[in-house]
PDB file of C-alpha atoms in Angstrom:
ATOM      1  CA  MET A   1      65.527 -29.155  -6.057  1.00  0.00           C
ATOM      2  CA  MET A   2      68.353 -27.269  -4.395  1.00  0.00           C
ATOM      3  CA  SER A   3      69.256 -23.895  -5.897  1.00  0.00           C
ATOM      4  CA  LEU A   4      72.827 -23.127  -6.921  1.00  0.00           C
ATOM      5  CA  ILE A   5      73.168 -20.652  -4.061  1.00  0.00           C
ATOM      6  CA  ASN A   6      71.995 -23.154  -1.443  1.00  0.00           C
ATOM      7  CA  PHE A   7      74.299 -25.801  -2.920  1.00  0.00           C
ATOM      8  CA  PHE A   8      77.160 -23.285  -2.719  1.00  0.00           C
ATOM      9  CA  ARG A   9      76.365 -22.640   0.936  1.00  0.00           C
ATOM     10  CA  LEU A  10      76.295 -26.382   1.685  1.00  0.00           C
ATOM     11  CA  ILE A  11      79.623 -26.933  -0.099  1.00  0.00           C
ATOM     12  CA  ALA A  12      81.153 -23.969   1.715  1.00  0.00           C
ATOM     13  CA  LEU A  13      80.108 -25.461   5.065  1.00  0.00           C
ATOM     14  CA  LEU A  14      81.411 -28.906   4.198  1.00  0.00           C
ATOM     15  CA  GLU A  15      84.671 -27.560   2.751  1.00  0.00           C
ATOM     16  CA  GLY A  16      85.289 -25.426   5.826  1.00  0.00           C
ATOM     17  CA  LEU A  17      84.519 -28.318   8.136  1.00  0.00           C
ATOM     18  CA  SER A  18      86.811 -30.680   6.251  1.00  0.00           C
ATOM     19  CA  TYR A  19      89.606 -28.072   6.267  1.00  0.00           C
ATOM     20  CA  VAL A  20      89.336 -27.495  10.002  1.00  0.00           C
ATOM     21  CA  LEU A  21      89.291 -31.233  10.712  1.00  0.00           C
ATOM     22  CA  LEU A  22      92.273 -31.804   8.431  1.00  0.00           C
ATOM     23  CA  LEU A  23      94.252 -28.906   9.817  1.00  0.00           C
ATOM     24  CA  PHE A  24      93.540 -29.223  13.519  1.00  0.00           C
ATOM     25  CA  ILE A  25      93.039 -32.959  13.957  1.00  0.00           C
ATOM     26  CA  ALA A  26      94.487 -35.057  11.128  1.00  0.00           C
ATOM     27  CA  VAL A  27      97.772 -33.140  10.624  1.00  0.00           C
ATOM     28  CA  PRO A  28      98.677 -32.940  14.359  1.00  0.00           C
ATOM     29  CA  VAL A  29      97.927 -36.669  14.726  1.00  0.00           C
ATOM     30  CA  LYS A  30     100.130 -37.363  11.746  1.00  0.00           C
ATOM     31  CA  TYR A  31     103.113 -35.499  13.166  1.00  0.00           C
ATOM     32  CA  LEU A  32     102.673 -36.234  16.868  1.00  0.00           C
ATOM     33  CA  TYR A  33     101.845 -39.930  16.574  1.00  0.00           C
ATOM     34  CA  ASN A  34     103.333 -40.682  13.155  1.00  0.00           C
ATOM     35  CA  GLU A  35      99.903 -41.854  11.956  1.00  0.00           C
ATOM     36  CA  ALA A  36      98.826 -40.631   8.505  1.00  0.00           C
ATOM     37  CA  PHE A  37      95.536 -42.523   8.422  1.00  0.00           C
ATOM     38  CA  TYR A  38      93.355 -39.450   9.171  1.00  0.00           C
ATOM     39  CA  VAL A  39      95.166 -37.326   6.578  1.00  0.00           C
ATOM     40  CA  LYS A  40      94.484 -40.008   3.969  1.00  0.00           C
ATOM     41  CA  ILE A  41      90.827 -40.236   5.018  1.00  0.00           C
ATOM     42  CA  LEU A  42      90.150 -36.488   5.102  1.00  0.00           C
ATOM     43  CA  GLY A  43      92.535 -35.321   2.355  1.00  0.00           C
ATOM     44  CA  MET A  44      90.702 -36.514  -0.753  1.00  0.00           C
ATOM     45  CA  PRO A  45      87.164 -35.343   0.296  1.00  0.00           C
ATOM     46  CA  HIS A  46      88.626 -31.976   1.284  1.00  0.00           C
ATOM     47  CA  GLY A  47      90.380 -31.654  -2.100  1.00  0.00           C
ATOM     48  CA  ILE A  48      87.168 -32.463  -3.973  1.00  0.00           C
ATOM     49  CA  LEU A  49      85.109 -30.054  -1.839  1.00  0.00           C
ATOM     50  CA  PHE A  50      87.725 -27.374  -2.384  1.00  0.00           C
ATOM     51  CA  MET A  51      87.552 -27.732  -6.148  1.00  0.00           C
ATOM     52  CA  VAL A  52      83.731 -27.729  -6.091  1.00  0.00           C
ATOM     53  CA  TYR A  53      83.803 -24.597  -3.906  1.00  0.00           C
ATOM     54  CA  ILE A  54      86.057 -22.797  -6.386  1.00  0.00           C
ATOM     55  CA  LEU A  55      83.968 -23.934  -9.371  1.00  0.00           C
ATOM     56  CA  LEU A  56      80.750 -22.841  -7.747  1.00  0.00           C
ATOM     57  CA  SER A  57      82.255 -19.503  -6.831  1.00  0.00           C
ATOM     58  CA  ILE A  58      83.171 -18.915 -10.436  1.00  0.00           C
ATOM     59  CA  LEU A  59      79.714 -19.974 -11.657  1.00  0.00           C
ATOM     60  CA  LEU A  60      78.033 -17.683  -9.140  1.00  0.00           C
ATOM     61  CA  ILE A  61      79.944 -14.622 -10.434  1.00  0.00           C
ATOM     62  CA  PHE A  62      77.429 -14.520 -13.278  1.00  0.00           C
ATOM     63  CA  LYS A  63      74.359 -15.064 -11.101  1.00  0.00           C
ATOM     64  CA  ASN A  64      75.027 -13.184  -7.857  1.00  0.00           C
ATOM     65  CA  ASN A  65      76.221  -9.638  -7.362  1.00  0.00           C
ATOM     66  CA  TRP A  66      77.509 -10.223  -3.852  1.00  0.00           C
ATOM     67  CA  ILE A  67      79.842 -12.990  -5.019  1.00  0.00           C
ATOM     68  CA  ARG A  68      80.951 -10.867  -7.947  1.00  0.00           C
ATOM     69  CA  ASN A  69      81.721  -7.887  -5.759  1.00  0.00           C
ATOM     70  CA  ASN A  70      83.479  -9.937  -3.106  1.00  0.00           C
ATOM     71  CA  PHE A  71      85.096 -12.591  -5.304  1.00  0.00           C
ATOM     72  CA  PHE A  72      88.614 -12.020  -4.002  1.00  0.00           C
ATOM     73  CA  TYR A  73      87.461 -12.498  -0.379  1.00  0.00           C
ATOM     74  CA  VAL A  74      85.480 -15.601  -1.309  1.00  0.00           C
ATOM     75  CA  MET A  75      88.632 -17.113  -2.889  1.00  0.00           C
ATOM     76  CA  VAL A  76      90.873 -16.177   0.066  1.00  0.00           C
ATOM     77  CA  ALA A  77      88.296 -17.604   2.462  1.00  0.00           C
ATOM     78  CA  SER A  78      88.858 -21.019   0.885  1.00  0.00           C
ATOM     79  CA  VAL A  79      92.415 -21.197   2.196  1.00  0.00           C
ATOM     80  CA  VAL A  80      91.908 -19.528   5.587  1.00  0.00           C
ATOM     81  CA  PRO A  81      90.684 -21.706   8.483  1.00  0.00           C
ATOM     82  CA  PHE A  82      87.053 -20.829   9.277  1.00  0.00           C
ATOM     83  CA  GLY A  83      86.978 -18.522   6.228  1.00  0.00           C
ATOM     84  CA  THR A  84      84.159 -20.264   4.455  1.00  0.00           C
ATOM     85  CA  PHE A  85      82.029 -19.987   7.606  1.00  0.00           C
ATOM     86  CA  ILE A  86      82.519 -16.198   7.556  1.00  0.00           C
ATOM     87  CA  VAL A  87      81.699 -16.036   3.867  1.00  0.00           C
ATOM     88  CA  ASP A  88      78.513 -18.007   4.443  1.00  0.00           C
ATOM     89  CA  PHE A  89      77.549 -15.774   7.394  1.00  0.00           C
ATOM     90  CA  LYS A  90      78.040 -12.600   5.346  1.00  0.00           C
ATOM     91  CA  PHE A  91      76.480 -14.103   2.255  1.00  0.00           C
ATOM     92  CA  LYS A  92      73.364 -15.200   4.189  1.00  0.00           C
ATOM     93  CA  LYS A  93      72.848 -11.581   5.295  1.00  0.00           C
ATOM     94  CA  THR A  94      72.418 -10.524   1.650  1.00  0.00           C
ATOM     95  CA  LEU A  95      69.801 -13.191   0.779  1.00  0.00           C
TER      96      LEU A  95
END
């Protein structure tokens, strides 16, 4: 069984990856080639992963001191490209 912390790290990785793909591949294709297919494909999974990331961050406030002490940065990282990768890297150092 996967622990909540490991599940958070997995979701952070997937959320960051979906955001980078959406931002740097799907959106440019949409505006350069007038093709919204990739935005439609990546948009919904990214939205779900984003909400799960936020929910897990809130749940981990009560279980993990590092998340509690750095909650603002964890939240900001969810909207900054590559931010969740940095959070995971710093979070892994504390485990």
